[in-house]
Short mmCIF file of C-alpha atoms in Angstrom, two decimals:
data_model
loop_
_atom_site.label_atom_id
_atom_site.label_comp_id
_atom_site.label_asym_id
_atom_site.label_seq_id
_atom_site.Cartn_x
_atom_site.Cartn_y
_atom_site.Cartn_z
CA UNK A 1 -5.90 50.19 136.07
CA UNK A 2 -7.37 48.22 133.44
CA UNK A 3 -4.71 48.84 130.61
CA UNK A 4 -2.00 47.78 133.69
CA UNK A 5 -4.22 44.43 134.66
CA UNK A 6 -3.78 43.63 130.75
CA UNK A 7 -0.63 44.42 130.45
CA UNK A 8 0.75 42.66 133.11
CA UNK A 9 -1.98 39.39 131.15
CA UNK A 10 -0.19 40.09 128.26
CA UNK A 11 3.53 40.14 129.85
CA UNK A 12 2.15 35.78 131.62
CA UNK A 13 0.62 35.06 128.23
CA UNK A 14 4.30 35.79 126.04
CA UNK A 15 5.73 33.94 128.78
CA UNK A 16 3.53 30.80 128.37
CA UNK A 17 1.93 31.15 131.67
CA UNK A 18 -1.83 31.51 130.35
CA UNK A 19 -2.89 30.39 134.22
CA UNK A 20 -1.52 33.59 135.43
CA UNK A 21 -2.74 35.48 132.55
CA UNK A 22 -6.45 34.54 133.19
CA UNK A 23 -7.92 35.96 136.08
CA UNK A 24 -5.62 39.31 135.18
CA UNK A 25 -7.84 39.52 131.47
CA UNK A 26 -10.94 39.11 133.00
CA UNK A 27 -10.75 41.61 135.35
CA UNK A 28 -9.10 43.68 132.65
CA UNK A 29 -12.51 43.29 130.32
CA UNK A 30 -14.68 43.58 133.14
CA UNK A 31 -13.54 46.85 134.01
CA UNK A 32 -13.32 48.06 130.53
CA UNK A 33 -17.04 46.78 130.00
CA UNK A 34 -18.07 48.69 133.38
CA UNK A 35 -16.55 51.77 131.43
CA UNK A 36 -18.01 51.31 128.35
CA UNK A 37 -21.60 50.57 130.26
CA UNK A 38 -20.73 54.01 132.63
CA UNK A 39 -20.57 56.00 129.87
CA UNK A 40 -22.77 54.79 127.44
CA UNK A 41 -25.81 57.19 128.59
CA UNK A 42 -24.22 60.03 127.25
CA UNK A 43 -23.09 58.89 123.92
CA UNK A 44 -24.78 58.22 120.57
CA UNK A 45 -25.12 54.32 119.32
CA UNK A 46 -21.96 55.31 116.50
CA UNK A 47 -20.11 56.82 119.80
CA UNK A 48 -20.28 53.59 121.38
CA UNK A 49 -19.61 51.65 119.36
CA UNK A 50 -16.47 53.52 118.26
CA UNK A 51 -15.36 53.46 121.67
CA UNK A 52 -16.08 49.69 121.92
CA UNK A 53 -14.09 48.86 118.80
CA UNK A 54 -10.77 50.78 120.70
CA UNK A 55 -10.91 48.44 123.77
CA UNK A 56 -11.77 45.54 121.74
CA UNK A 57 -8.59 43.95 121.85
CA UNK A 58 -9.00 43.59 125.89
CA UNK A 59 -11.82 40.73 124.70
CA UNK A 60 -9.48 38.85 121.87
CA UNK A 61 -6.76 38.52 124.74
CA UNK A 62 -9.21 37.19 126.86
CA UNK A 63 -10.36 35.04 124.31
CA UNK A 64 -7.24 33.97 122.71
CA UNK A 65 -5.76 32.63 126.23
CA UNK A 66 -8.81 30.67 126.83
CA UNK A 67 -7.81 29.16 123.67
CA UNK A 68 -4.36 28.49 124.49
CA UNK A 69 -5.67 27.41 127.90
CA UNK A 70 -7.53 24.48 126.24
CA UNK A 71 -10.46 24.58 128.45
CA UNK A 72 -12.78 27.27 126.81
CA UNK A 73 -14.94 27.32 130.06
CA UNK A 74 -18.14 29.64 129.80
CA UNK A 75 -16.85 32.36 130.92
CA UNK A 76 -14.95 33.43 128.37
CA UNK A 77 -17.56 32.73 125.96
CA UNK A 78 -20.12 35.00 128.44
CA UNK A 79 -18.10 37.11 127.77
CA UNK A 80 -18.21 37.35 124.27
CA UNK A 81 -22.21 37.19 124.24
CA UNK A 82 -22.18 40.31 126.66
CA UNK A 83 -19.70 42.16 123.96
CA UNK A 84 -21.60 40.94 120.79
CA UNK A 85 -24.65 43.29 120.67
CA UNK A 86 -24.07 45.08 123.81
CA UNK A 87 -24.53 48.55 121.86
CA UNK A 88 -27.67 47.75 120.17
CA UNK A 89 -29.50 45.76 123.40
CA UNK A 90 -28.30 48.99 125.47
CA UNK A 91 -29.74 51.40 123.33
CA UNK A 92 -33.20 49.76 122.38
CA UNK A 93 -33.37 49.66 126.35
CA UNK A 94 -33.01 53.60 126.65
CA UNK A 95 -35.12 54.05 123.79
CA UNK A 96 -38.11 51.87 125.50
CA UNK A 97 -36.86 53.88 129.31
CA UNK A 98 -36.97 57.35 127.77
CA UNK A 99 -40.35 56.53 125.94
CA UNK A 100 -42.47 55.64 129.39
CA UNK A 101 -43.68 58.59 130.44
CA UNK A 102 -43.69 57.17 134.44
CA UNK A 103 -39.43 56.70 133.51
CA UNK A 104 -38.44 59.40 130.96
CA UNK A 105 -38.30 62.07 133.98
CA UNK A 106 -35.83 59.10 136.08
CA UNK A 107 -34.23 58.63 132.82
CA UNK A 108 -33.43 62.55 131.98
CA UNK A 109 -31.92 62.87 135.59
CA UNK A 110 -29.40 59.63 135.16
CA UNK A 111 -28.54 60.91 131.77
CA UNK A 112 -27.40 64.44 133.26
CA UNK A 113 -25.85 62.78 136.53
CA UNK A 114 -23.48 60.28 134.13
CA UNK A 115 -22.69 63.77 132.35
CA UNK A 116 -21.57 64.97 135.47
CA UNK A 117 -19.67 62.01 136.63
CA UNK A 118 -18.33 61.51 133.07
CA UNK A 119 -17.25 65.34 133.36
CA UNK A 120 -15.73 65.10 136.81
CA UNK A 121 -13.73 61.86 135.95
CA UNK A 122 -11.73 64.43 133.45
CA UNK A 123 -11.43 66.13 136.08
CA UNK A 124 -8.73 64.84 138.92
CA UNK A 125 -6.92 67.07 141.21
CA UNK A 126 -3.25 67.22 139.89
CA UNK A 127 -0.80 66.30 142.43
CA UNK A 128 1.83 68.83 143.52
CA UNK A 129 5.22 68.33 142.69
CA UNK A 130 7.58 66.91 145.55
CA UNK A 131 9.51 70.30 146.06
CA UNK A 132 5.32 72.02 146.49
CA UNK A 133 4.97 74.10 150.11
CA UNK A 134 3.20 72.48 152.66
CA UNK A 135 0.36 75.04 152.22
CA UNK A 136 0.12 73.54 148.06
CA UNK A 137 0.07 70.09 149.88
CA UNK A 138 -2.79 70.88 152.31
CA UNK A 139 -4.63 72.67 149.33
CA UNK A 140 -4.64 69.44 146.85
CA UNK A 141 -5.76 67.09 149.76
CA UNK A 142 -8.53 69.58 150.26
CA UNK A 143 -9.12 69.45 146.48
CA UNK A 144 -8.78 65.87 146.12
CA UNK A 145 -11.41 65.27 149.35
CA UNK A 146 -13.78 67.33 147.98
CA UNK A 147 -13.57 65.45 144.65
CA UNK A 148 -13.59 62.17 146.63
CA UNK A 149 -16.88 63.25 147.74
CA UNK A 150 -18.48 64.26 145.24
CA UNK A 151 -17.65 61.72 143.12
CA UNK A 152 -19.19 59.47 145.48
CA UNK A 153 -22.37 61.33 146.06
CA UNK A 154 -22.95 61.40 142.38
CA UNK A 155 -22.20 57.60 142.24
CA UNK A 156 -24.58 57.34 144.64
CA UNK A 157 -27.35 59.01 143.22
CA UNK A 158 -26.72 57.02 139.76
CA UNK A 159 -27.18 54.15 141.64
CA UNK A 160 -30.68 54.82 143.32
CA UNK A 161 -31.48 55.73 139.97
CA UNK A 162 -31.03 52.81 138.34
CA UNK A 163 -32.70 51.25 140.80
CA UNK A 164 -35.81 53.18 140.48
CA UNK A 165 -35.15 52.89 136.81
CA UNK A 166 -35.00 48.90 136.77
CA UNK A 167 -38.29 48.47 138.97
CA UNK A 168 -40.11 49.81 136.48
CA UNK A 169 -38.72 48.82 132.94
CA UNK A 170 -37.72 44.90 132.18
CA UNK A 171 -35.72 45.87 129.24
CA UNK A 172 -33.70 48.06 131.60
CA UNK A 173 -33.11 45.36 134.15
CA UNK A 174 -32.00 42.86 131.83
CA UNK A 175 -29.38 45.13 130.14
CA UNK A 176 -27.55 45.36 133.67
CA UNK A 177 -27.88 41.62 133.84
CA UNK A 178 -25.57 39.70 132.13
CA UNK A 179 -26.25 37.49 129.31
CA UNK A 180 -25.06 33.71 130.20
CA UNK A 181 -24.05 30.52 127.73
CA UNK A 182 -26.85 28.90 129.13
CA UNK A 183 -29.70 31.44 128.44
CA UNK A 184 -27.90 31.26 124.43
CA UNK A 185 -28.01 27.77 124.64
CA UNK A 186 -31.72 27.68 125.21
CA UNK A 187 -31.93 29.89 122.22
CA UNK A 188 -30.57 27.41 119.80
CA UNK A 189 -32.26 24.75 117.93
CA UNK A 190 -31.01 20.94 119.59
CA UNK A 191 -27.73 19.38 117.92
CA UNK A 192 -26.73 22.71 117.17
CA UNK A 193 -22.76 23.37 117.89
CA UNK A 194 -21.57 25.43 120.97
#
């Protein structure tokens, strides 16, 4: 859905209509960041940030029609804060959840449920063709429910996890917080340019 959102951006930008283009990036990159985030649990530091570097270009369109927009708002710069460093910040969080003995049992169970969701997204019922029996028909939508389900119970679960998770580790919190232009701002010595 993502690649389609940017595609269609990318069709409005060549066309000069950067307006259009805008909302269709940003939901492009947020969805690809949501990915990256998803799945970042079960990969090594080099993994993610391999994987970042592929989808990177979803973050230059954005970026480049703000630019042609002429009214570099914060978002799009947000949006470059969250991508700058997102790998490192992510992982020194893990490293801090997995070392607090109260967490690392929390921790070990949200690692192995995003294996399982990362597993079962690889994992869609195929369709049948259009010419398929009714009986084939009745046995993907059984197929497909059952996936539906639990998909959503292990979404679920992920969720209360990171709950529990974030009550108990700042680091971990802040890492599903986004960083914002004014928070960098606040950072940076006065007189210094945004």
């Amino acid at each position: 859905y993502a690649t389609s959102l940017n595609n269609l951006a990318v069709l409005y930008y060549s066309m000069g209509d950067s307006a259009r283009a805008e909302p269709l990036y940003s939901q492009a990159l947020q969805l690809q960041r949501a990915n990256l985030n998803a799945n970042a649990l079960v990969q090594s530091a080099r993994q993610q940030n391999r994987n970042q570097a592929s989808v990177r270009y979803y973050l230059d369109n954005r970026l480049a029609n703000a630019v042609a927009l002429k009214s570099l708002s914060s978002e799009p710069l947000e949006d470059l804060w969250r991508w700058k460093g997102a790998v490192t910040t992510r992982q020194l969080a893990y490293r801090q959840v997995a070392a607090n003995p109260q967490l690392a049992p929390l921790f070990t169970d949200l690692q192995s449920l995003s294996r399982q969701l990362s597993a079962l997204t690889g994992q869609t019922p195929v369709p049948p063709a259009k010419t398929a029996s009714d009986a084939e028909k009745t046995a993907f939508e059984q197929k497909r429910q059952f996936w539906n389900d639990r998909f959503a119970t292990l979404s679920r679960q992920r969720e209360d996890l990171e709950q529990q998770i974030a009550a108990g580790s700042e680091e971990f919190r802040r890492i599903r917080e986004p960083l914002t232009v004014a928070e960098v701002r606040q950072w940076l010595p006065a007189g210094t340019a945004f």
